[in-house]
mmCIF file with all atom_site columns, C-alpha atoms in Angstrom:
data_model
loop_
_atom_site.group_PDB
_atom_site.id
_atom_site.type_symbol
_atom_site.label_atom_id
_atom_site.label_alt_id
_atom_site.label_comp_id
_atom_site.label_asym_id
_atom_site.label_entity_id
_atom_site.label_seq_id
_atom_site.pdbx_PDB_ins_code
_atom_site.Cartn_x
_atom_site.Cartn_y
_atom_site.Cartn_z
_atom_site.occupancy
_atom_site.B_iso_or_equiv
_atom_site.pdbx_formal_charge
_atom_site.auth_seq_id
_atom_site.auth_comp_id
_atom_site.auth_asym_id
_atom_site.auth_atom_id
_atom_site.pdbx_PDB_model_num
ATOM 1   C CA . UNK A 1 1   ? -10.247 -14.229 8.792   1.00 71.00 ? 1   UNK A CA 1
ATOM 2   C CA . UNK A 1 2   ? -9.718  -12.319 11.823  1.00 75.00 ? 2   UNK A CA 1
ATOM 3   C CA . UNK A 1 3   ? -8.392  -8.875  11.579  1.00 78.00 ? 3   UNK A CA 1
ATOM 4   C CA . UNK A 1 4   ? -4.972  -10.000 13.006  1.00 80.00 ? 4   UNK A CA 1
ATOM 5   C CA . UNK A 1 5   ? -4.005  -11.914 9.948   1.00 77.00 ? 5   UNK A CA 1
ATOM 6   C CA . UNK A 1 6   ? -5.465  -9.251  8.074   1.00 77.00 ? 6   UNK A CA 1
ATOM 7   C CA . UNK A 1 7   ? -3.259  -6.497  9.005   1.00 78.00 ? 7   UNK A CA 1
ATOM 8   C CA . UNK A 1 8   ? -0.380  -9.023  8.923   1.00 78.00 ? 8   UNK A CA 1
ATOM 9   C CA . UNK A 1 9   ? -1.350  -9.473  5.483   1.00 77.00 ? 9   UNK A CA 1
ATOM 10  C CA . UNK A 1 10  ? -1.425  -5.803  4.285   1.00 76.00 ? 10  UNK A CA 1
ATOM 11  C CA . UNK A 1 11  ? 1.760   -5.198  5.067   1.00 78.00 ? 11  UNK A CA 1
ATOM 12  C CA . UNK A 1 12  ? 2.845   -7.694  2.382   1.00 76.00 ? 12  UNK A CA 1
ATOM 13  C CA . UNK A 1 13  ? 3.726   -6.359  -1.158  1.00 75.00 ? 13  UNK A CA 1
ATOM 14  C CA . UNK A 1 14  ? 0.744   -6.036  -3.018  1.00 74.00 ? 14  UNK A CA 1
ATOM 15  C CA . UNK A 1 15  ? 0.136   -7.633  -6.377  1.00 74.00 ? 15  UNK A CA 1
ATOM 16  C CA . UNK A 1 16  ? -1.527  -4.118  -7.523  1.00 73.00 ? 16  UNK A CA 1
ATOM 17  C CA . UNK A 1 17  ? -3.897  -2.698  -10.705 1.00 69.00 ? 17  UNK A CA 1
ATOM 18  C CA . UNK A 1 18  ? -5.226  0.591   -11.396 1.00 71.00 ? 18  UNK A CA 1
ATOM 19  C CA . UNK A 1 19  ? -7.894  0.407   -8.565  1.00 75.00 ? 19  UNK A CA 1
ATOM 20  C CA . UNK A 1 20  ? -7.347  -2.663  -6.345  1.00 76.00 ? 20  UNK A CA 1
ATOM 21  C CA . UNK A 1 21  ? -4.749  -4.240  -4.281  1.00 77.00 ? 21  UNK A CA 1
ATOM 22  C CA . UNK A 1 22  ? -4.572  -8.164  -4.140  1.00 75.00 ? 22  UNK A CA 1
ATOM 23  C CA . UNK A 1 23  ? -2.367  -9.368  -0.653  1.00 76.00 ? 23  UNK A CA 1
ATOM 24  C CA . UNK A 1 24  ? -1.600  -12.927 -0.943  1.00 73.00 ? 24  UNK A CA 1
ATOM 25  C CA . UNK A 1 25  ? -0.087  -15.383 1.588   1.00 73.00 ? 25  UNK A CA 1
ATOM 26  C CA . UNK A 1 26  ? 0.904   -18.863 1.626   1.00 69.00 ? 26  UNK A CA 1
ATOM 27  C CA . UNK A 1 27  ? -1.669  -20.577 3.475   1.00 66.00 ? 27  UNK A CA 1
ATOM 28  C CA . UNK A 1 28  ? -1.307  -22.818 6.508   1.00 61.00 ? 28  UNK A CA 1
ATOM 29  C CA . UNK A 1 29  ? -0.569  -26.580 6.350   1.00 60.00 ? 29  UNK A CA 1
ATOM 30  C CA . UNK A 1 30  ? -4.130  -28.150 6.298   1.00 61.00 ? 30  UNK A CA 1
ATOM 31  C CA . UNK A 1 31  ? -6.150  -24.837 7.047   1.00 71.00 ? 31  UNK A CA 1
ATOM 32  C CA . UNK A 1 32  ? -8.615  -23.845 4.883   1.00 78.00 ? 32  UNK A CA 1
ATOM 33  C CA . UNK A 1 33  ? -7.771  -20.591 2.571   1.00 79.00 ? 33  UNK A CA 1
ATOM 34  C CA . UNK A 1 34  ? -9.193  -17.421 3.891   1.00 81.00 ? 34  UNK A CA 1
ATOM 35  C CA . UNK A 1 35  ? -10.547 -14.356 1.922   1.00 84.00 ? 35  UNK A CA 1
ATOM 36  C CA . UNK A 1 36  ? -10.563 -10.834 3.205   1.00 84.00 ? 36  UNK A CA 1
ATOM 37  C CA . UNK A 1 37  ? -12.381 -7.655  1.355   1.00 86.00 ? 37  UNK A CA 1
ATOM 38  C CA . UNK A 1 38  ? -12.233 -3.933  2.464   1.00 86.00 ? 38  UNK A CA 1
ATOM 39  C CA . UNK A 1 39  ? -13.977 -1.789  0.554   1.00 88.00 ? 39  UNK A CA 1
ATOM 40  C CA . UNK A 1 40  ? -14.164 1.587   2.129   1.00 88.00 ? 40  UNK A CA 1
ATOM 41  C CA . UNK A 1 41  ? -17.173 3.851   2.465   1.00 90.00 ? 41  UNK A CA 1
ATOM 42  C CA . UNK A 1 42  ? -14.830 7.007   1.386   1.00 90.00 ? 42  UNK A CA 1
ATOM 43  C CA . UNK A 1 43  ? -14.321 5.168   -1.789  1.00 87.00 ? 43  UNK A CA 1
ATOM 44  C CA . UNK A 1 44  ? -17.556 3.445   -2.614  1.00 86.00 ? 44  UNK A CA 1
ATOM 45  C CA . UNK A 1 45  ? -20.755 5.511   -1.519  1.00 86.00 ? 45  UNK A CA 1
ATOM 46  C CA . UNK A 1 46  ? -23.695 3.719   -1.764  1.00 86.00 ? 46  UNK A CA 1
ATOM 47  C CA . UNK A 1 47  ? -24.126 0.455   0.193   1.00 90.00 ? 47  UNK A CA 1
ATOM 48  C CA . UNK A 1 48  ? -25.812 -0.992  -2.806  1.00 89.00 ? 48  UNK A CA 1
ATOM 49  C CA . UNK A 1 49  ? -22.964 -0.843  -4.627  1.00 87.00 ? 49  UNK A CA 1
ATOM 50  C CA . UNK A 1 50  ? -19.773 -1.831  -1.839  1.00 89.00 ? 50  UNK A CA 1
ATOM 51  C CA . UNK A 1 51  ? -22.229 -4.963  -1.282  1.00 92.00 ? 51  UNK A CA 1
ATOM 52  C CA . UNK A 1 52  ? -22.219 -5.678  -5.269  1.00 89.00 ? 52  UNK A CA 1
ATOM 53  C CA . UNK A 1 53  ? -18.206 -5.286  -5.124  1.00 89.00 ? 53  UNK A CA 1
ATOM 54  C CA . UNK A 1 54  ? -18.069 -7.618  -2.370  1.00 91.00 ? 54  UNK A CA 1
ATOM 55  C CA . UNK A 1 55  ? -20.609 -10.278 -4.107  1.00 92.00 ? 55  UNK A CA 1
ATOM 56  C CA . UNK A 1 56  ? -18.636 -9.929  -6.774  1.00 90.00 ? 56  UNK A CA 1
ATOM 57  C CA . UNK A 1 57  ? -14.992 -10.602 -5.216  1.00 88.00 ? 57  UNK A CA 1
ATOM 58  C CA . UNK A 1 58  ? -15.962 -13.685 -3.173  1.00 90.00 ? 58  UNK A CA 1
ATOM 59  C CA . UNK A 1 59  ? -17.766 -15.050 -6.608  1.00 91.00 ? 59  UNK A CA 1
ATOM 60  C CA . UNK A 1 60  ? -14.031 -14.563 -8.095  1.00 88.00 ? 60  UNK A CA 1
ATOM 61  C CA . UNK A 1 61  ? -11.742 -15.676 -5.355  1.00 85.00 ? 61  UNK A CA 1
ATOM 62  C CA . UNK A 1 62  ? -13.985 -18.936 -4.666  1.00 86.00 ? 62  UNK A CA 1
ATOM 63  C CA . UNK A 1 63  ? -14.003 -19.709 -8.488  1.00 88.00 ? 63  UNK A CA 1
ATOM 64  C CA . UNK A 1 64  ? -10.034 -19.343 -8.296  1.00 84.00 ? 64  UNK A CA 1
ATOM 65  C CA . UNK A 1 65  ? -9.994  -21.302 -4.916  1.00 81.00 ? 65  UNK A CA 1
ATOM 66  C CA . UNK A 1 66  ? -11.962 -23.969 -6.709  1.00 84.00 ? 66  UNK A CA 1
ATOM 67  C CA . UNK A 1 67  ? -9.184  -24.105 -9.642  1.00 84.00 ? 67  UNK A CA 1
ATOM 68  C CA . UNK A 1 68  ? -6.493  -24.678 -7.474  1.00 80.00 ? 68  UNK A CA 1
ATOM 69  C CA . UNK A 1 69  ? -5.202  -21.092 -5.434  1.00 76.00 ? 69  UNK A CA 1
ATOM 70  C CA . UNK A 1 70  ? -4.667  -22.215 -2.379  1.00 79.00 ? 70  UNK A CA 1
ATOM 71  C CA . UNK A 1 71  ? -3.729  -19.026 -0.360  1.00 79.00 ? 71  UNK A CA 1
ATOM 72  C CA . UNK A 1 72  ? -5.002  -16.468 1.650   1.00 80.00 ? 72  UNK A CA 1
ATOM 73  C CA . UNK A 1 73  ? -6.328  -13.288 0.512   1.00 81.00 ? 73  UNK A CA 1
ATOM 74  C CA . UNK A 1 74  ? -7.256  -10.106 1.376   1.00 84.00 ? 74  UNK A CA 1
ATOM 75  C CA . UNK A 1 75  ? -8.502  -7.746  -1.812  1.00 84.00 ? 75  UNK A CA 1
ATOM 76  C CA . UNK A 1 76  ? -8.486  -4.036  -0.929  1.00 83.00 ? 76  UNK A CA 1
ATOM 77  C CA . UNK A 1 77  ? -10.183 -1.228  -2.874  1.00 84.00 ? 77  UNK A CA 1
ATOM 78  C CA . UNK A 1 78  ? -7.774  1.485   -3.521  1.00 83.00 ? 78  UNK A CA 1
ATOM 79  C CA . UNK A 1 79  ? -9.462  4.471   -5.708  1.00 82.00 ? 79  UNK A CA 1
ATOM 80  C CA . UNK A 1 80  ? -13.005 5.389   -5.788  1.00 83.00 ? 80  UNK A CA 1
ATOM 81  C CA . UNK A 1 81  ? -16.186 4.045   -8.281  1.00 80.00 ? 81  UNK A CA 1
ATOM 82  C CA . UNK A 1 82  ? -18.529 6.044   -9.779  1.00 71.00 ? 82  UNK A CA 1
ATOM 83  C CA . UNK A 1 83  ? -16.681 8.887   -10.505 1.00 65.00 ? 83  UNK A CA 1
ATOM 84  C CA . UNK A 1 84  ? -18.276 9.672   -13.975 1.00 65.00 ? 84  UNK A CA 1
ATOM 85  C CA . UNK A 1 85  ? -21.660 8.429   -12.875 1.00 65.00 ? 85  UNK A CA 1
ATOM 86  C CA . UNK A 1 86  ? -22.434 10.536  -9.878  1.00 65.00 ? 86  UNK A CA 1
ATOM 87  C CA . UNK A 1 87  ? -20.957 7.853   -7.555  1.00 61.00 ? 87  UNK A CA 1
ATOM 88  C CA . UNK A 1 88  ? -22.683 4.746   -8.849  1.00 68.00 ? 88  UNK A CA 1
ATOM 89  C CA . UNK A 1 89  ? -21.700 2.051   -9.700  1.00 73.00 ? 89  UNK A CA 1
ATOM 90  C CA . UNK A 1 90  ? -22.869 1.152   -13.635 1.00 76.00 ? 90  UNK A CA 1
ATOM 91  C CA . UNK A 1 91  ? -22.447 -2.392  -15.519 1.00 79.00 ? 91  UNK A CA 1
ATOM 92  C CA . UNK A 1 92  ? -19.546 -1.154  -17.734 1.00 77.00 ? 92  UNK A CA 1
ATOM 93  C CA . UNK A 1 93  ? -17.821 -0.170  -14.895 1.00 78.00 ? 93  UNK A CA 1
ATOM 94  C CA . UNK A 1 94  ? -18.282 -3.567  -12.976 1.00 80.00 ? 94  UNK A CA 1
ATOM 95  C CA . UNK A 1 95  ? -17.386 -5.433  -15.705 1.00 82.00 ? 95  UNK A CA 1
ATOM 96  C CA . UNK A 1 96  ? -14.017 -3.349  -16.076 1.00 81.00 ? 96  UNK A CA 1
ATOM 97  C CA . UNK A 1 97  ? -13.723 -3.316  -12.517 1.00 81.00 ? 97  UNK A CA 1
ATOM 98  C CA . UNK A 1 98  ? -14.630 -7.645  -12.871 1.00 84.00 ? 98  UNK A CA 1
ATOM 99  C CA . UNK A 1 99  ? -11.788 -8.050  -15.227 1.00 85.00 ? 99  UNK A CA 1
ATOM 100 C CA . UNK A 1 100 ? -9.158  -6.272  -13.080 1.00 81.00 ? 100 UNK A CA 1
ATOM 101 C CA . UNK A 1 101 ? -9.604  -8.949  -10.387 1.00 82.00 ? 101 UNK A CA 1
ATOM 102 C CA . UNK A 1 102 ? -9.567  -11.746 -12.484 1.00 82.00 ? 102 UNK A CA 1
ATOM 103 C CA . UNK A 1 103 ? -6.160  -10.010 -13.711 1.00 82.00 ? 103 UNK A CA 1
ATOM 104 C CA . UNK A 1 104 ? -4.664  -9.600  -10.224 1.00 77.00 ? 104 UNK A CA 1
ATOM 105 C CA . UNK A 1 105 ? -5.859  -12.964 -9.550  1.00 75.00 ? 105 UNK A CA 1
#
């Protein structure tokens, strides 16, 4: 997705949660849906982890693309991880953090 349709997209309404921000947008006739992830440095610290998140939201988004959302989407990190463990990110809080997408989505 190029950074065009991007922007275009966050300037939709969000469908929001306590940390993320899910743009959606009716998708082209016969174009393929598009995914877009931002996941800021500021807010995530370690690469490790932003690269996890990221794993993690494509994982989702294709599962839910596979099921029958046929849209574009651009997910967007809006509060920081790790703030109780020193900035990392630790399994209970991916798996909270995992069941807040599949909420938005």
């Amino acid at each position: 997705m190029n950074s065009a349709r991007i922007s275009e997209l966050l300037k939709t309404r969000p469908k929001t949660s306590l940390c993320w921000g899910l743009y959606l947008a009716s998708l082209n006739q016969g174009a393929k849906p598009d995914l877009g992830i931002a996941v800021a440095k500021k807010l995530a610290k370690r690469a490790v982890d932003r690269n996890q998140l990221k794993r993690m939201i494509r994982e989702l988004v294709r599962s839910a693309q596979a099921t029958g959302l046929n849209s574009d989407v651009v997910v967007k990190l809006k509060k920081p991880i790790g703030r109780e463990t020193r900035g990392r990110l630790r399994c209970k809080e991916k798996e909270g953090l995992r069941a807040q997408i599949v909420g938005l989505i």
